[in-house]
Amino acid sequence: QVQLVESGGGLVQAGGPLRLSCAASGRTFYTMGWFRQAPGQEREFVAAINWSDDSTYYANFVKGRFTISRDNAKNTVYLQMNRLKAEDTAVYYCAAASRNYARDQKLYNSWGPGTQVTVSS
């Protein structure tokens, strides 16, 4: 089982940047991804990165604003968010999947506790 913990969330101004980090305690995974859940909404996919080949996948609403990356030495995945909007406000979760190129949240079997991102305007 992979243990995950997110960090970097907080209150930011609309239009500003924020970088989230997710540290993993193990590497029994193939894909790491970011999901988010706004109040009253279903959890949705944001971005994912395949650990073996660094392939990345993004939700359509990202529109080039977010970038997912990794640091193999630190077993850490990042989510760089730029030009934040009010609708980006949500709890952001890091997750790990035991298969390659996972995009469906049902394929992820390890989840972090989440970190709150609040965008003010």
Coordinates of N, CA and C in Angstrom, one line a residue:
Q1 N 0.8 -1.2 0.0 CA 0.0 0.0 0.0 C 0.9 1.2 0.0
V2 N 0.5 2.2 -0.8 CA 1.2 3.5 -0.9 C 0.6 4.5 0.0
Q3 N 1.5 5.1 0.8 CA 1.0 6.2 1.7 C 1.3 7.5 1.0
L4 N 0.3 8.4 1.0 CA 0.4 9.7 0.3 C 0.0 10.8 1.2
V5 N 0.7 11.9 1.0 CA 0.4 13.1 1.8 C 0.6 14.3 0.9
E6 N -0.4 15.2 0.8 CA -0.4 16.4 0.0 C 0.1 17.6 0.9
S7 N 0.6 18.6 0.2 CA 1.0 19.8 0.9 C 0.9 20.9 -0.1
G8 N 0.9 22.2 0.3 CA 1.0 23.3 -0.6 C -0.3 24.0 -0.8
G9 N -1.4 23.5 -0.2 CA -2.7 24.2 -0.4 C -2.8 25.4 0.5
G10 N -3.8 26.2 0.2 CA -4.0 27.5 1.0 C -4.9 28.4 0.2
L11 N -4.9 29.7 0.7 CA -5.7 30.7 0.1 C -4.8 31.5 -0.8
V12 N -5.3 31.7 -2.1 CA -4.6 32.4 -3.1 C -5.5 33.4 -3.8
Q13 N -4.9 34.4 -4.4 CA -5.7 35.4 -5.1 C -6.0 34.8 -6.5
A14 N -7.1 35.2 -7.1 CA -7.4 34.8 -8.4 C -6.3 35.3 -9.4
G15 N -5.9 34.4 -10.3 CA -4.9 34.8 -11.3 C -3.5 34.4 -10.8
G16 N -3.4 34.0 -9.5 CA -2.1 33.7 -9.0 C -1.7 32.3 -9.2
P17 N -0.5 31.9 -8.9 CA 0.0 30.6 -9.0 C 0.0 29.9 -7.6
L18 N 0.0 28.6 -7.7 CA 0.2 27.7 -6.5 C 0.7 26.4 -6.9
R19 N 1.6 25.8 -6.1 CA 2.1 24.5 -6.4 C 1.8 23.5 -5.3
L20 N 1.2 22.4 -5.6 CA 0.9 21.4 -4.7 C 1.9 20.3 -4.8
S21 N 2.2 19.6 -3.7 CA 3.2 18.5 -3.7 C 2.5 17.3 -3.1
C22 N 2.9 16.2 -3.5 CA 2.4 14.9 -3.0 C 3.6 14.0 -2.8
A23 N 3.9 13.6 -1.6 CA 5.0 12.7 -1.3 C 4.5 11.3 -1.0
A24 N 5.1 10.3 -1.7 CA 4.7 8.9 -1.5 C 5.8 8.2 -0.7
S25 N 5.3 7.2 0.1 CA 6.2 6.4 0.9 C 6.7 5.2 0.2
G26 N 6.1 4.8 -0.9 CA 6.5 3.7 -1.6 C 6.3 3.9 -3.1
R27 N 6.8 2.9 -3.9 CA 6.7 3.0 -5.3 C 6.0 1.8 -5.9
T28 N 5.0 1.3 -5.3 CA 4.2 0.2 -5.8 C 3.0 0.8 -6.6
F29 N 3.4 1.7 -7.5 CA 2.4 2.4 -8.3 C 2.9 2.6 -9.8
Y30 N 2.0 2.8 -10.7 CA 2.4 3.1 -12.1 C 2.0 4.5 -12.5
T31 N 0.9 4.9 -12.0 CA 0.4 6.3 -12.3 C 0.1 7.0 -11.0
M32 N 0.4 8.3 -11.0 CA 0.0 9.2 -9.9 C -0.8 10.3 -10.5
G33 N -1.8 10.6 -9.8 CA -2.7 11.6 -10.3 C -3.2 12.6 -9.3
W34 N -3.8 13.7 -9.8 CA -4.5 14.7 -8.9 C -6.0 14.7 -9.3
F35 N -6.8 14.8 -8.2 CA -8.2 14.9 -8.3 C -8.6 16.1 -7.5
R36 N -9.8 16.6 -7.7 CA -10.3 17.6 -6.8 C -11.8 17.5 -6.6
Q37 N -12.3 18.0 -5.5 CA -13.7 17.9 -5.2 C -14.1 19.3 -4.5
A38 N -15.0 19.9 -5.2 CA -15.6 21.2 -4.7 C -16.8 20.9 -3.9
P39 N -17.2 21.8 -3.0 CA -18.4 21.6 -2.1 C -19.6 21.3 -3.0
G40 N -20.3 20.2 -2.6 CA -21.5 19.8 -3.3 C -21.3 19.2 -4.7
Q41 N -20.0 19.0 -5.1 CA -19.7 18.4 -6.4 C -19.1 17.0 -6.2
E42 N -19.1 16.3 -7.3 CA -18.4 15.0 -7.4 C -16.9 15.2 -7.6
R43 N -16.1 14.3 -7.1 CA -14.7 14.4 -7.3 C -14.4 14.2 -8.8
E44 N -13.5 15.0 -9.3 CA -13.2 14.9 -10.7 C -11.7 14.8 -10.9
F45 N -11.3 14.3 -12.1 CA -9.9 14.1 -12.5 C -9.4 15.4 -12.9
V46 N -8.1 15.7 -12.5 CA -7.4 16.9 -12.9 C -6.2 16.6 -13.8
A47 N -5.3 15.8 -13.3 CA -4.1 15.5 -14.1 C -3.5 14.2 -13.6
A48 N -2.7 13.5 -14.4 CA -2.0 12.3 -14.1 C -0.7 12.2 -14.8
I49 N 0.2 11.5 -14.2 CA 1.5 11.3 -14.8 C 1.9 9.8 -14.7
N50 N 2.4 9.3 -15.8 CA 2.8 7.9 -15.8 C 4.3 7.8 -15.4
W51 N 4.5 7.0 -14.4 CA 5.9 7.1 -13.8 C 7.0 6.5 -14.7
S52 N 6.6 5.6 -15.5 CA 7.7 4.9 -16.3 C 8.2 5.8 -17.5
D53 N 7.3 6.5 -18.1 CA 7.7 7.3 -19.3 C 7.4 8.8 -19.2
D54 N 6.9 9.2 -18.1 CA 6.6 10.6 -17.9 C 5.5 11.2 -18.7
S55 N 4.6 10.3 -19.3 CA 3.5 10.7 -20.0 C 2.5 11.5 -19.1
T56 N 1.9 12.5 -19.6 CA 0.9 13.3 -18.8 C -0.4 13.4 -19.4
Y57 N -1.4 13.5 -18.6 CA -2.8 13.6 -19.0 C -3.5 14.7 -18.2
Y58 N -4.4 15.4 -18.9 CA -5.0 16.6 -18.2 C -6.5 16.6 -18.5
A59 N -7.3 17.1 -17.5 CA -8.7 17.3 -17.8 C -8.8 18.5 -18.7
N60 N -9.9 18.5 -19.5 CA -10.1 19.6 -20.5 C -10.1 21.0 -19.8
F61 N -10.7 21.1 -18.6 CA -10.8 22.4 -18.0 C -9.5 23.1 -17.6
V62 N -8.4 22.3 -17.7 CA -7.1 22.8 -17.3 C -6.7 23.9 -18.3
K63 N -6.9 23.7 -19.6 CA -6.6 24.6 -20.6 C -5.2 25.2 -20.6
G64 N -4.2 24.3 -20.3 CA -2.9 24.8 -20.2 C -2.4 25.5 -19.0
R65 N -3.3 25.6 -18.0 CA -3.0 26.3 -16.8 C -2.2 25.5 -15.8
F66 N -2.5 24.2 -15.8 CA -1.9 23.3 -14.8 C -0.8 22.4 -15.4
T67 N 0.2 22.1 -14.7 CA 1.3 21.2 -15.1 C 1.6 20.2 -14.0
I68 N 1.5 18.9 -14.4 CA 1.9 17.9 -13.4 C 3.3 17.4 -13.7
S69 N 4.1 17.2 -12.7 CA 5.5 16.8 -12.9 C 5.9 15.9 -11.7
R70 N 7.1 15.3 -11.8 CA 7.5 14.3 -10.8 C 9.0 14.5 -10.5
D71 N 9.3 14.0 -9.3 CA 10.7 13.9 -8.9 C 10.9 12.5 -8.4
N72 N 11.6 11.7 -9.2 CA 11.8 10.3 -8.9 C 12.6 10.1 -7.6
A73 N 13.6 10.9 -7.4 CA 14.4 10.7 -6.3 C 13.7 11.0 -5.0
K74 N 12.7 11.8 -5.0 CA 11.9 12.1 -3.8 C 10.6 11.4 -3.8
N75 N 10.3 10.6 -4.8 CA 9.0 10.0 -4.9 C 7.9 11.0 -4.7
T76 N 8.0 12.1 -5.4 CA 7.1 13.2 -5.2 C 6.5 13.6 -6.5
V77 N 5.2 14.0 -6.5 CA 4.6 14.5 -7.7 C 4.1 15.9 -7.4
Y78 N 4.1 16.8 -8.4 CA 3.7 18.2 -8.2 C 2.6 18.5 -9.1
L79 N 1.9 19.5 -8.7 CA 0.8 20.1 -9.6 C 1.0 21.6 -9.5
Q80 N 1.6 22.2 -10.6 CA 1.8 23.6 -10.7 C 0.5 24.2 -11.3
M81 N -0.1 25.1 -10.6 CA -1.3 25.7 -11.0 C -1.1 27.2 -11.2
N82 N -1.4 27.6 -12.4 CA -1.3 29.0 -12.8 C -2.6 29.6 -13.2
R83 N -2.7 31.0 -13.1 CA -3.9 31.7 -13.5 C -5.1 31.1 -12.9
L84 N -5.1 30.9 -11.6 CA -6.2 30.3 -10.8 C -7.5 31.1 -10.9
K85 N -8.6 30.3 -10.9 CA -9.9 30.9 -11.0 C -10.7 30.5 -9.7
A86 N -11.7 31.2 -9.5 CA -12.6 30.9 -8.3 C -13.1 29.5 -8.4
E87 N -13.4 29.0 -9.6 CA -13.9 27.6 -9.8 C -12.9 26.6 -9.5
D88 N -11.6 26.9 -9.3 CA -10.6 26.0 -9.0 C -10.6 25.7 -7.5
T89 N -11.4 26.4 -6.7 CA -11.5 26.2 -5.3 C -12.1 24.7 -5.0
A90 N -11.3 24.0 -4.3 CA -11.7 22.6 -4.0 C -10.7 22.0 -3.1
V91 N -11.0 20.8 -2.6 CA -10.0 19.9 -1.9 C -9.3 19.1 -3.0
Y92 N -8.0 19.2 -3.0 CA -7.2 18.5 -4.0 C -6.6 17.3 -3.4
Y93 N -6.8 16.1 -4.1 CA -6.3 14.9 -3.6 C -5.2 14.3 -4.6
C94 N -4.2 13.7 -4.0 CA -3.2 13.0 -4.7 C -3.6 11.5 -4.6
A95 N -3.4 10.8 -5.7 CA -3.7 9.3 -5.7 C -2.7 8.6 -6.6
A96 N -2.7 7.3 -6.3 CA -1.8 6.4 -7.0 C -2.6 5.2 -7.6
A97 N -2.2 4.8 -8.8 CA -2.9 3.6 -9.4 C -1.9 2.6 -9.7
S98 N -2.3 1.3 -9.7 CA -1.4 0.2 -9.9 C -1.5 -0.3 -11.4
R99 N -1.8 0.6 -12.3 CA -1.7 0.3 -13.7 C -1.3 1.6 -14.4
N100 N -0.8 1.4 -15.6 CA -0.3 2.5 -16.4 C -1.4 3.3 -17.1
Y101 N -1.2 4.6 -17.3 CA -2.1 5.4 -18.0 C -3.5 5.5 -17.4
A102 N -3.6 5.5 -16.1 CA -4.9 5.5 -15.4 C -5.4 6.9 -15.4
R103 N -6.7 7.0 -15.8 CA -7.4 8.3 -15.8 C -8.6 8.2 -14.9
D104 N -9.3 7.1 -14.9 CA -10.5 6.9 -14.2 C -10.1 6.7 -12.7
Q105 N -10.8 7.5 -11.8 CA -10.5 7.4 -10.4 C -10.8 6.1 -9.8
K106 N -11.6 5.2 -10.5 CA -11.8 3.9 -10.0 C -10.6 3.0 -10.1
L107 N -9.6 3.4 -10.9 CA -8.4 2.7 -11.0 C -7.3 3.0 -10.0
Y108 N -7.6 4.0 -9.2 CA -6.7 4.5 -8.2 C -7.0 3.8 -6.8
N109 N -6.1 3.2 -6.2 CA -6.3 2.5 -5.0 C -5.6 3.0 -3.7
S110 N -4.9 4.1 -3.9 CA -4.3 4.8 -2.8 C -4.6 6.3 -2.9
W111 N -5.0 6.9 -1.8 CA -5.4 8.3 -1.8 C -4.8 9.0 -0.6
G112 N -4.4 10.3 -0.8 CA -4.0 11.1 0.3 C -5.2 11.7 1.0
P113 N -4.9 12.4 2.1 CA -6.1 13.0 2.8 C -6.6 14.3 2.2
G114 N -5.9 14.9 1.3 CA -6.4 16.0 0.6 C -5.8 17.3 1.2
T115 N -5.8 18.4 0.3 CA -5.3 19.7 0.8 C -6.3 20.7 0.2
Q116 N -6.7 21.7 1.0 CA -7.7 22.7 0.6 C -7.0 23.8 -0.3
V117 N -7.6 24.1 -1.4 CA -7.2 25.2 -2.2 C -8.4 26.2 -2.3
T118 N -8.2 27.4 -1.9 CA -9.2 28.4 -1.9 C -8.7 29.6 -2.7
V119 N -9.5 29.9 -3.8 CA -9.1 31.0 -4.7 C -10.1 32.1 -4.4
S120 N -9.6 33.3 -4.0 CA -10.4 34.4 -3.8 C -10.3 35.4 -4.9
S121 N -11.3 36.2 -5.0 CA -11.4 37.2 -6.1 C -11.7 38.6 -5.6

